[in-house]
Amino acid sequence: MRDFSDDHRWLSLNTATVRKQGDLTQIIDACARHGIRAIDPWRDQVAAVGLDRAARAVRDAGLELSGYCRGGMFASDAARRGEVRDDNRRCVDEAKALGAPCIVLVVGGLPQYSRPGSVVSKDIAAARAQVDDGIAGMLDYARQANMPLAIEPLHPAYAADRACVNTTKQALDICNRLDPARSGALGVALDVYHIWWDPEVLAQIERAGKDRLLAFHVCDWMVPTRDILNDRGMMGDGVIDIKSLRAAVEAVGFAGYSEIEIFSNDWWTKSMDEVLRTCIERHRTVV
Amino acid sequence: MRDFSDDHRWLSLNTATVRKQGDLTQIIDACARHGIRAIDPWRDQVAAVGLDRAARAVRDAGLELSGYCRGGMFASDAARRGEVRDDNRRCVDEAKALGAPCIVLVVGGLPQYSRPGSVVSKDIAAARAQVDDGIAGMLDYARQANMPLAIEPLHPAYAADRACVNTTKQALDICNRLDPARSGALGVALDVYHIWWDPEVLAQIERAGKDRLLAFHVCDWMVPTRDILNDRGMMGDGVIDIKSLRAAVEAVGFAGYSEIEIFSNDWWTKSMDEVLRTCIERHRTVV
């Protein structure tokens, strides 16, 4: 297991962590000030400053990307299938322009939440079937662009509205169905927030192996959780044994970034510099 | 699948649903008014009116019980092991006095939440091992009293603080380890709120079979969920396909009560009669 106590070479910042403190160019400047070498930007943050300007800012700062957030939201009614396809193709093109190593897929939940305006449904099995089909379609396009897709299983609390892929096993089953050759084109993004509770998580990490582990995200689970979406804690403030999970992914060969992705009404109120300083300190002591 | 559209013979009321509207004797009176034939009371509600008085009120009203809530909270530090054991033995004695068909086990999460004052730990695997041991110990006592134990897997959102048994598979694995003969002494309580998201739920219900299915609870998952603990919705107000889950348990032979268990800041503000009327109507139309 790599020793992070002395430096933060392998810290990446998911830019949602400080999305309320500045735009993407300001976040990139702050990363430069703090010696942060990699980011994972969100599409809306890229769009807000313009794709060309975002790509130039990343390049000029000498930053790497650890991913691009996010493709997905596959379930919809028939009228929106074209929208889903085109939206995800644009995502691939943007990821390519930004030099991302993979796209993080938040696959979406029931159609009415995944693509608002779609027909109301309670059929989660049907949504899951659409997700399979949606990933298969996107994968064809992404392969041509040589852009890997990383399915992110989300915590079951988000099954209805954000992602109906809720366990590492489920995500890996999709990978095996759509990419049985383990070509590198399809894998998983594992966020400790979403997977820490799973009694099978260590076995599934081993099953994933290096070639399916495309990204590793950290934050913490707060007790109590005061907001189901926006109370993801700073590493060390909650109950997740983060080091054990990092040890597990590294034991199968993962050697990429530890990406900090915090959505928190608390941390969004602090200054960008305070957040980044704390991220670096906790990366060294807790991650 | 039984037809509930015409009567509510198989509706049971978990008394937490109206815990803020009255004490247990008042809830029992209200059930009589509404023709509700069964309840599942909580230990604190029984204690508040006294065990003898509660047992008499149940008997006098001709009510059945569909369970007794709750045993468990097993993980603790060594100093509290005796407290855990004695507490759960008392729970068995009370359930017996009340004529309950089973005890619902909320197994507890990490020791500091399960038994406050215990040492702080992030080791969920250790907590799970303690849960196994705790159930094994309680089972010895419960068998002598002929009181079945029903492990309730709770939604992964409660893994840290309420129950580290989070899937039906995990609960059934414990049953198989501790009661391989499927003697009837150990089984599961399945609440749609906790299991609806699980991609394996239908296969696991089939695996459970009639002899492991000791209780079936209903309510609904709200989107958005505004309070992680106290925003369990009324059946029909959320996204769960309740009928499909009831069909699955009935397909393997479950023929017991459909127990309504709602924890909701909204429903606790309405009158007892309004809540019970709505429960009955939704039981007929949605469950």
PDB file of N, CA and C in Angstrom, chain A residues 153 167-173 176 182 187-218 240-255:
ATOM      1  N   PRO A 153     -21.174   2.299  -8.988  1.00  0.00           N
ATOM      2  CA  PRO A 153     -22.325   1.873  -8.192  1.00  0.00           C
ATOM      3  C   PRO A 153     -22.582   2.945  -7.138  1.00  0.00           C
ATOM      4  N   THR A 167     -24.547  -1.940  -6.216  1.00  0.00           N
ATOM      5  CA  THR A 167     -23.487  -2.711  -5.561  1.00  0.00           C
ATOM      6  C   THR A 167     -22.347  -2.922  -6.553  1.00  0.00           C
ATOM      7  N   THR A 168     -21.187  -3.171  -5.998  1.00  0.00           N
ATOM      8  CA  THR A 168     -20.024  -3.443  -6.831  1.00  0.00           C
ATOM      9  C   THR A 168     -20.263  -4.705  -7.657  1.00  0.00           C
ATOM     10  N   LYS A 169     -20.901  -5.683  -7.047  1.00  0.00           N
ATOM     11  CA  LYS A 169     -21.203  -6.917  -7.775  1.00  0.00           C
ATOM     12  C   LYS A 169     -22.070  -6.642  -9.001  1.00  0.00           C
ATOM     13  N   GLN A 170     -23.088  -5.830  -8.797  1.00  0.00           N
ATOM     14  CA  GLN A 170     -23.997  -5.514  -9.904  1.00  0.00           C
ATOM     15  C   GLN A 170     -23.244  -4.801 -11.035  1.00  0.00           C
ATOM     16  N   ALA A 171     -22.375  -3.872 -10.671  1.00  0.00           N
ATOM     17  CA  ALA A 171     -21.603  -3.140 -11.683  1.00  0.00           C
ATOM     18  C   ALA A 171     -20.667  -4.095 -12.426  1.00  0.00           C
ATOM     19  N   LEU A 172     -20.038  -4.988 -11.684  1.00  0.00           N
ATOM     20  CA  LEU A 172     -19.103  -5.928 -12.325  1.00  0.00           C
ATOM     21  C   LEU A 172     -19.836  -6.943 -13.194  1.00  0.00           C
ATOM     22  N   ASP A 173     -21.038  -7.300 -12.788  1.00  0.00           N
ATOM     23  CA  ASP A 173     -21.842  -8.193 -13.631  1.00  0.00           C
ATOM     24  C   ASP A 173     -22.123  -7.530 -14.981  1.00  0.00           C
ATOM     25  N   ASN A 176     -19.023  -7.672 -17.064  1.00  0.00           N
ATOM     26  CA  ASN A 176     -18.781  -9.002 -17.635  1.00  0.00           C
ATOM     27  C   ASN A 176     -19.707  -9.303 -18.801  1.00  0.00           C
ATOM     28  N   ARG A 182     -12.627  -8.258 -20.875  1.00  0.00           N
ATOM     29  CA  ARG A 182     -11.881  -7.354 -19.979  1.00  0.00           C
ATOM     30  C   ARG A 182     -10.885  -6.524 -20.786  1.00  0.00           C
ATOM     31  N   GLY A 187     -15.201  -0.558 -16.900  1.00  0.00           N
ATOM     32  CA  GLY A 187     -14.807  -0.940 -15.549  1.00  0.00           C
ATOM     33  C   GLY A 187     -15.686  -0.226 -14.542  1.00  0.00           C
ATOM     34  N   VAL A 188     -15.167  -0.055 -13.347  1.00  0.00           N
ATOM     35  CA  VAL A 188     -15.958   0.556 -12.281  1.00  0.00           C
ATOM     36  C   VAL A 188     -15.194   1.713 -11.646  1.00  0.00           C
ATOM     37  N   ALA A 189     -15.977   2.654 -11.109  1.00  0.00           N
ATOM     38  CA  ALA A 189     -15.439   3.719 -10.265  1.00  0.00           C
ATOM     39  C   ALA A 189     -15.984   3.436  -8.871  1.00  0.00           C
ATOM     40  N   LEU A 190     -15.112   3.182  -7.928  1.00  0.00           N
ATOM     41  CA  LEU A 190     -15.559   2.830  -6.577  1.00  0.00           C
ATOM     42  C   LEU A 190     -15.345   4.002  -5.632  1.00  0.00           C
ATOM     43  N   ASP A 191     -16.443   4.430  -5.027  1.00  0.00           N
ATOM     44  CA  ASP A 191     -16.411   5.523  -4.053  1.00  0.00           C
ATOM     45  C   ASP A 191     -16.724   4.920  -2.692  1.00  0.00           C
ATOM     46  N   VAL A 192     -15.850   5.145  -1.744  1.00  0.00           N
ATOM     47  CA  VAL A 192     -16.049   4.532  -0.421  1.00  0.00           C
ATOM     48  C   VAL A 192     -17.415   4.874   0.161  1.00  0.00           C
ATOM     49  N   TYR A 193     -17.941   6.036  -0.144  1.00  0.00           N
ATOM     50  CA  TYR A 193     -19.247   6.448   0.373  1.00  0.00           C
ATOM     51  C   TYR A 193     -20.343   5.472  -0.054  1.00  0.00           C
ATOM     52  N   HIS A 194     -20.213   4.991  -1.261  1.00  0.00           N
ATOM     53  CA  HIS A 194     -21.276   4.164  -1.827  1.00  0.00           C
ATOM     54  C   HIS A 194     -21.130   2.680  -1.489  1.00  0.00           C
ATOM     55  N   ILE A 195     -19.939   2.255  -1.191  1.00  0.00           N
ATOM     56  CA  ILE A 195     -19.680   0.809  -1.094  1.00  0.00           C
ATOM     57  C   ILE A 195     -19.281   0.315   0.293  1.00  0.00           C
ATOM     58  N   TRP A 196     -18.986   1.210   1.226  1.00  0.00           N
ATOM     59  CA  TRP A 196     -18.376   0.798   2.497  1.00  0.00           C
ATOM     60  C   TRP A 196     -19.249  -0.173   3.276  1.00  0.00           C
ATOM     61  N   TRP A 197     -20.553  -0.052   3.163  1.00  0.00           N
ATOM     62  CA  TRP A 197     -21.511  -0.836   3.946  1.00  0.00           C
ATOM     63  C   TRP A 197     -21.658  -2.276   3.435  1.00  0.00           C
ATOM     64  N   ASP A 198     -21.162  -2.534   2.217  1.00  0.00           N
ATOM     65  CA  ASP A 198     -21.499  -3.778   1.514  1.00  0.00           C
ATOM     66  C   ASP A 198     -20.729  -4.957   2.096  1.00  0.00           C
ATOM     67  N   PRO A 199     -21.436  -5.960   2.612  1.00  0.00           N
ATOM     68  CA  PRO A 199     -20.715  -7.097   3.197  1.00  0.00           C
ATOM     69  C   PRO A 199     -19.855  -7.855   2.181  1.00  0.00           C
ATOM     70  N   GLU A 200     -20.119  -7.634   0.896  1.00  0.00           N
ATOM     71  CA  GLU A 200     -19.343  -8.350  -0.128  1.00  0.00           C
ATOM     72  C   GLU A 200     -18.264  -7.480  -0.773  1.00  0.00           C
ATOM     73  N   VAL A 201     -18.045  -6.297  -0.241  1.00  0.00           N
ATOM     74  CA  VAL A 201     -17.204  -5.350  -0.984  1.00  0.00           C
ATOM     75  C   VAL A 201     -15.775  -5.847  -1.182  1.00  0.00           C
ATOM     76  N   LEU A 202     -15.186  -6.471  -0.180  1.00  0.00           N
ATOM     77  CA  LEU A 202     -13.787  -6.893  -0.336  1.00  0.00           C
ATOM     78  C   LEU A 202     -13.671  -8.014  -1.372  1.00  0.00           C
ATOM     79  N   ALA A 203     -14.604  -8.938  -1.333  1.00  0.00           N
ATOM     80  CA  ALA A 203     -14.591 -10.012  -2.325  1.00  0.00           C
ATOM     81  C   ALA A 203     -14.802  -9.465  -3.735  1.00  0.00           C
ATOM     82  N   GLN A 204     -15.650  -8.452  -3.849  1.00  0.00           N
ATOM     83  CA  GLN A 204     -15.924  -7.899  -5.174  1.00  0.00           C
ATOM     84  C   GLN A 204     -14.758  -7.062  -5.694  1.00  0.00           C
ATOM     85  N   ILE A 205     -14.045  -6.398  -4.804  1.00  0.00           N
ATOM     86  CA  ILE A 205     -12.841  -5.671  -5.233  1.00  0.00           C
ATOM     87  C   ILE A 205     -11.822  -6.655  -5.786  1.00  0.00           C
ATOM     88  N   GLU A 206     -11.707  -7.774  -5.118  1.00  0.00           N
ATOM     89  CA  GLU A 206     -10.776  -8.795  -5.600  1.00  0.00           C
ATOM     90  C   GLU A 206     -11.220  -9.330  -6.965  1.00  0.00           C
ATOM     91  N   ARG A 207     -12.520  -9.532  -7.087  1.00  0.00           N
ATOM     92  CA  ARG A 207     -13.059  -9.995  -8.361  1.00  0.00           C
ATOM     93  C   ARG A 207     -12.803  -8.966  -9.474  1.00  0.00           C
ATOM     94  N   ALA A 208     -12.943  -7.684  -9.125  1.00  0.00           N
ATOM     95  CA  ALA A 208     -12.747  -6.620 -10.126  1.00  0.00           C
ATOM     96  C   ALA A 208     -11.349  -6.705 -10.716  1.00  0.00           C
ATOM     97  N   GLY A 209     -10.368  -6.753  -9.822  1.00  0.00           N
ATOM     98  CA  GLY A 209      -8.984  -6.789 -10.307  1.00  0.00           C
ATOM     99  C   GLY A 209      -8.579  -5.452 -10.898  1.00  0.00           C
ATOM    100  N   LYS A 210      -7.314  -5.351 -11.180  1.00  0.00           N
ATOM    101  CA  LYS A 210      -6.739  -4.085 -11.630  1.00  0.00           C
ATOM    102  C   LYS A 210      -7.401  -3.552 -12.901  1.00  0.00           C
ATOM    103  N   ASP A 211      -7.697  -4.452 -13.825  1.00  0.00           N
ATOM    104  CA  ASP A 211      -8.175  -3.964 -15.124  1.00  0.00           C
ATOM    105  C   ASP A 211      -9.616  -3.457 -15.105  1.00  0.00           C
ATOM    106  N   ARG A 212     -10.362  -3.752 -14.047  1.00  0.00           N
ATOM    107  CA  ARG A 212     -11.709  -3.175 -13.952  1.00  0.00           C
ATOM    108  C   ARG A 212     -11.763  -1.962 -13.017  1.00  0.00           C
ATOM    109  N   LEU A 213     -10.727  -1.725 -12.260  1.00  0.00           N
ATOM    110  CA  LEU A 213     -10.737  -0.623 -11.287  1.00  0.00           C
ATOM    111  C   LEU A 213     -10.202   0.644 -11.945  1.00  0.00           C
ATOM    112  N   LEU A 214     -11.138   1.467 -12.424  1.00  0.00           N
ATOM    113  CA  LEU A 214     -10.724   2.639 -13.180  1.00  0.00           C
ATOM    114  C   LEU A 214     -10.632   3.901 -12.326  1.00  0.00           C
ATOM    115  N   ALA A 215     -11.273   3.889 -11.167  1.00  0.00           N
ATOM    116  CA  ALA A 215     -11.220   5.093 -10.318  1.00  0.00           C
ATOM    117  C   ALA A 215     -11.576   4.725  -8.885  1.00  0.00           C
ATOM    118  N   PHE A 216     -11.024   5.491  -7.946  1.00  0.00           N
ATOM    119  CA  PHE A 216     -11.241   5.267  -6.518  1.00  0.00           C
ATOM    120  C   PHE A 216     -11.491   6.627  -5.863  1.00  0.00           C
ATOM    121  N   HIS A 217     -12.685   6.753  -5.259  1.00  0.00           N
ATOM    122  CA  HIS A 217     -13.095   8.042  -4.687  1.00  0.00           C
ATOM    123  C   HIS A 217     -13.223   7.930  -3.167  1.00  0.00           C
ATOM    124  N   VAL A 218     -12.913   9.023  -2.485  1.00  0.00           N
ATOM    125  CA  VAL A 218     -13.012   9.017  -1.027  1.00  0.00           C
ATOM    126  C   VAL A 218     -13.786  10.233  -0.505  1.00  0.00           C
ATOM    127  N   ILE A 240     -16.301   5.602   7.999  1.00  0.00           N
ATOM    128  CA  ILE A 240     -15.737   4.671   7.020  1.00  0.00           C
ATOM    129  C   ILE A 240     -14.264   4.393   7.311  1.00  0.00           C
ATOM    130  N   ASP A 241     -13.918   3.128   7.281  1.00  0.00           N
ATOM    131  CA  ASP A 241     -12.528   2.703   7.426  1.00  0.00           C
ATOM    132  C   ASP A 241     -11.873   2.822   6.050  1.00  0.00           C
ATOM    133  N   ILE A 242     -11.501   4.041   5.704  1.00  0.00           N
ATOM    134  CA  ILE A 242     -11.046   4.340   4.337  1.00  0.00           C
ATOM    135  C   ILE A 242      -9.755   3.598   4.001  1.00  0.00           C
ATOM    136  N   LYS A 243      -8.846   3.558   4.951  1.00  0.00           N
ATOM    137  CA  LYS A 243      -7.546   2.919   4.688  1.00  0.00           C
ATOM    138  C   LYS A 243      -7.706   1.448   4.293  1.00  0.00           C
ATOM    139  N   SER A 244      -8.631   0.759   4.933  1.00  0.00           N
ATOM    140  CA  SER A 244      -8.834  -0.656   4.587  1.00  0.00           C
ATOM    141  C   SER A 244      -9.332  -0.816   3.156  1.00  0.00           C
ATOM    142  N   LEU A 245     -10.182   0.093   2.740  1.00  0.00           N
ATOM    143  CA  LEU A 245     -10.690   0.002   1.373  1.00  0.00           C
ATOM    144  C   LEU A 245      -9.603   0.364   0.362  1.00  0.00           C
ATOM    145  N   ARG A 246      -8.798   1.375   0.696  1.00  0.00           N
ATOM    146  CA  ARG A 246      -7.693   1.692  -0.213  1.00  0.00           C
ATOM    147  C   ARG A 246      -6.699   0.532  -0.265  1.00  0.00           C
ATOM    148  N   ALA A 247      -6.458  -0.076   0.883  1.00  0.00           N
ATOM    149  CA  ALA A 247      -5.561  -1.245   0.895  1.00  0.00           C
ATOM    150  C   ALA A 247      -6.098  -2.345  -0.011  1.00  0.00           C
ATOM    151  N   ALA A 248      -7.414  -2.519   0.003  1.00  0.00           N
ATOM    152  CA  ALA A 248      -8.009  -3.585  -0.809  1.00  0.00           C
ATOM    153  C   ALA A 248      -7.852  -3.304  -2.302  1.00  0.00           C
ATOM    154  N   VAL A 249      -8.088  -2.063  -2.727  1.00  0.00           N
ATOM    155  CA  VAL A 249      -7.939  -1.784  -4.165  1.00  0.00           C
ATOM    156  C   VAL A 249      -6.468  -1.826  -4.565  1.00  0.00           C
ATOM    157  N   GLU A 250      -5.600  -1.383  -3.681  1.00  0.00           N
ATOM    158  CA  GLU A 250      -4.175  -1.420  -4.036  1.00  0.00           C
ATOM    159  C   GLU A 250      -3.642  -2.850  -4.039  1.00  0.00           C
ATOM    160  N   ALA A 251      -4.239  -3.694  -3.221  1.00  0.00           N
ATOM    161  CA  ALA A 251      -3.785  -5.101  -3.177  1.00  0.00           C
ATOM    162  C   ALA A 251      -4.018  -5.813  -4.509  1.00  0.00           C
ATOM    163  N   VAL A 252      -4.999  -5.344  -5.283  1.00  0.00           N
ATOM    164  CA  VAL A 252      -5.208  -5.968  -6.590  1.00  0.00           C
ATOM    165  C   VAL A 252      -4.545  -5.162  -7.707  1.00  0.00           C
ATOM    166  N   GLY A 253      -3.784  -4.153  -7.325  1.00  0.00           N
ATOM    167  CA  GLY A 253      -2.971  -3.484  -8.336  1.00  0.00           C
ATOM    168  C   GLY A 253      -3.364  -2.065  -8.690  1.00  0.00           C
ATOM    169  N   PHE A 254      -4.439  -1.554  -8.073  1.00  0.00           N
ATOM    170  CA  PHE A 254      -4.816  -0.166  -8.388  1.00  0.00           C
ATOM    171  C   PHE A 254      -3.717   0.767  -7.915  1.00  0.00           C
ATOM    172  N   ALA A 255      -3.266   1.663  -8.805  1.00  0.00           N
ATOM    173  CA  ALA A 255      -2.171   2.562  -8.443  1.00  0.00           C
ATOM    174  C   ALA A 255      -2.457   3.981  -8.912  1.00  0.00           C
TER     175      ALA A 255
END
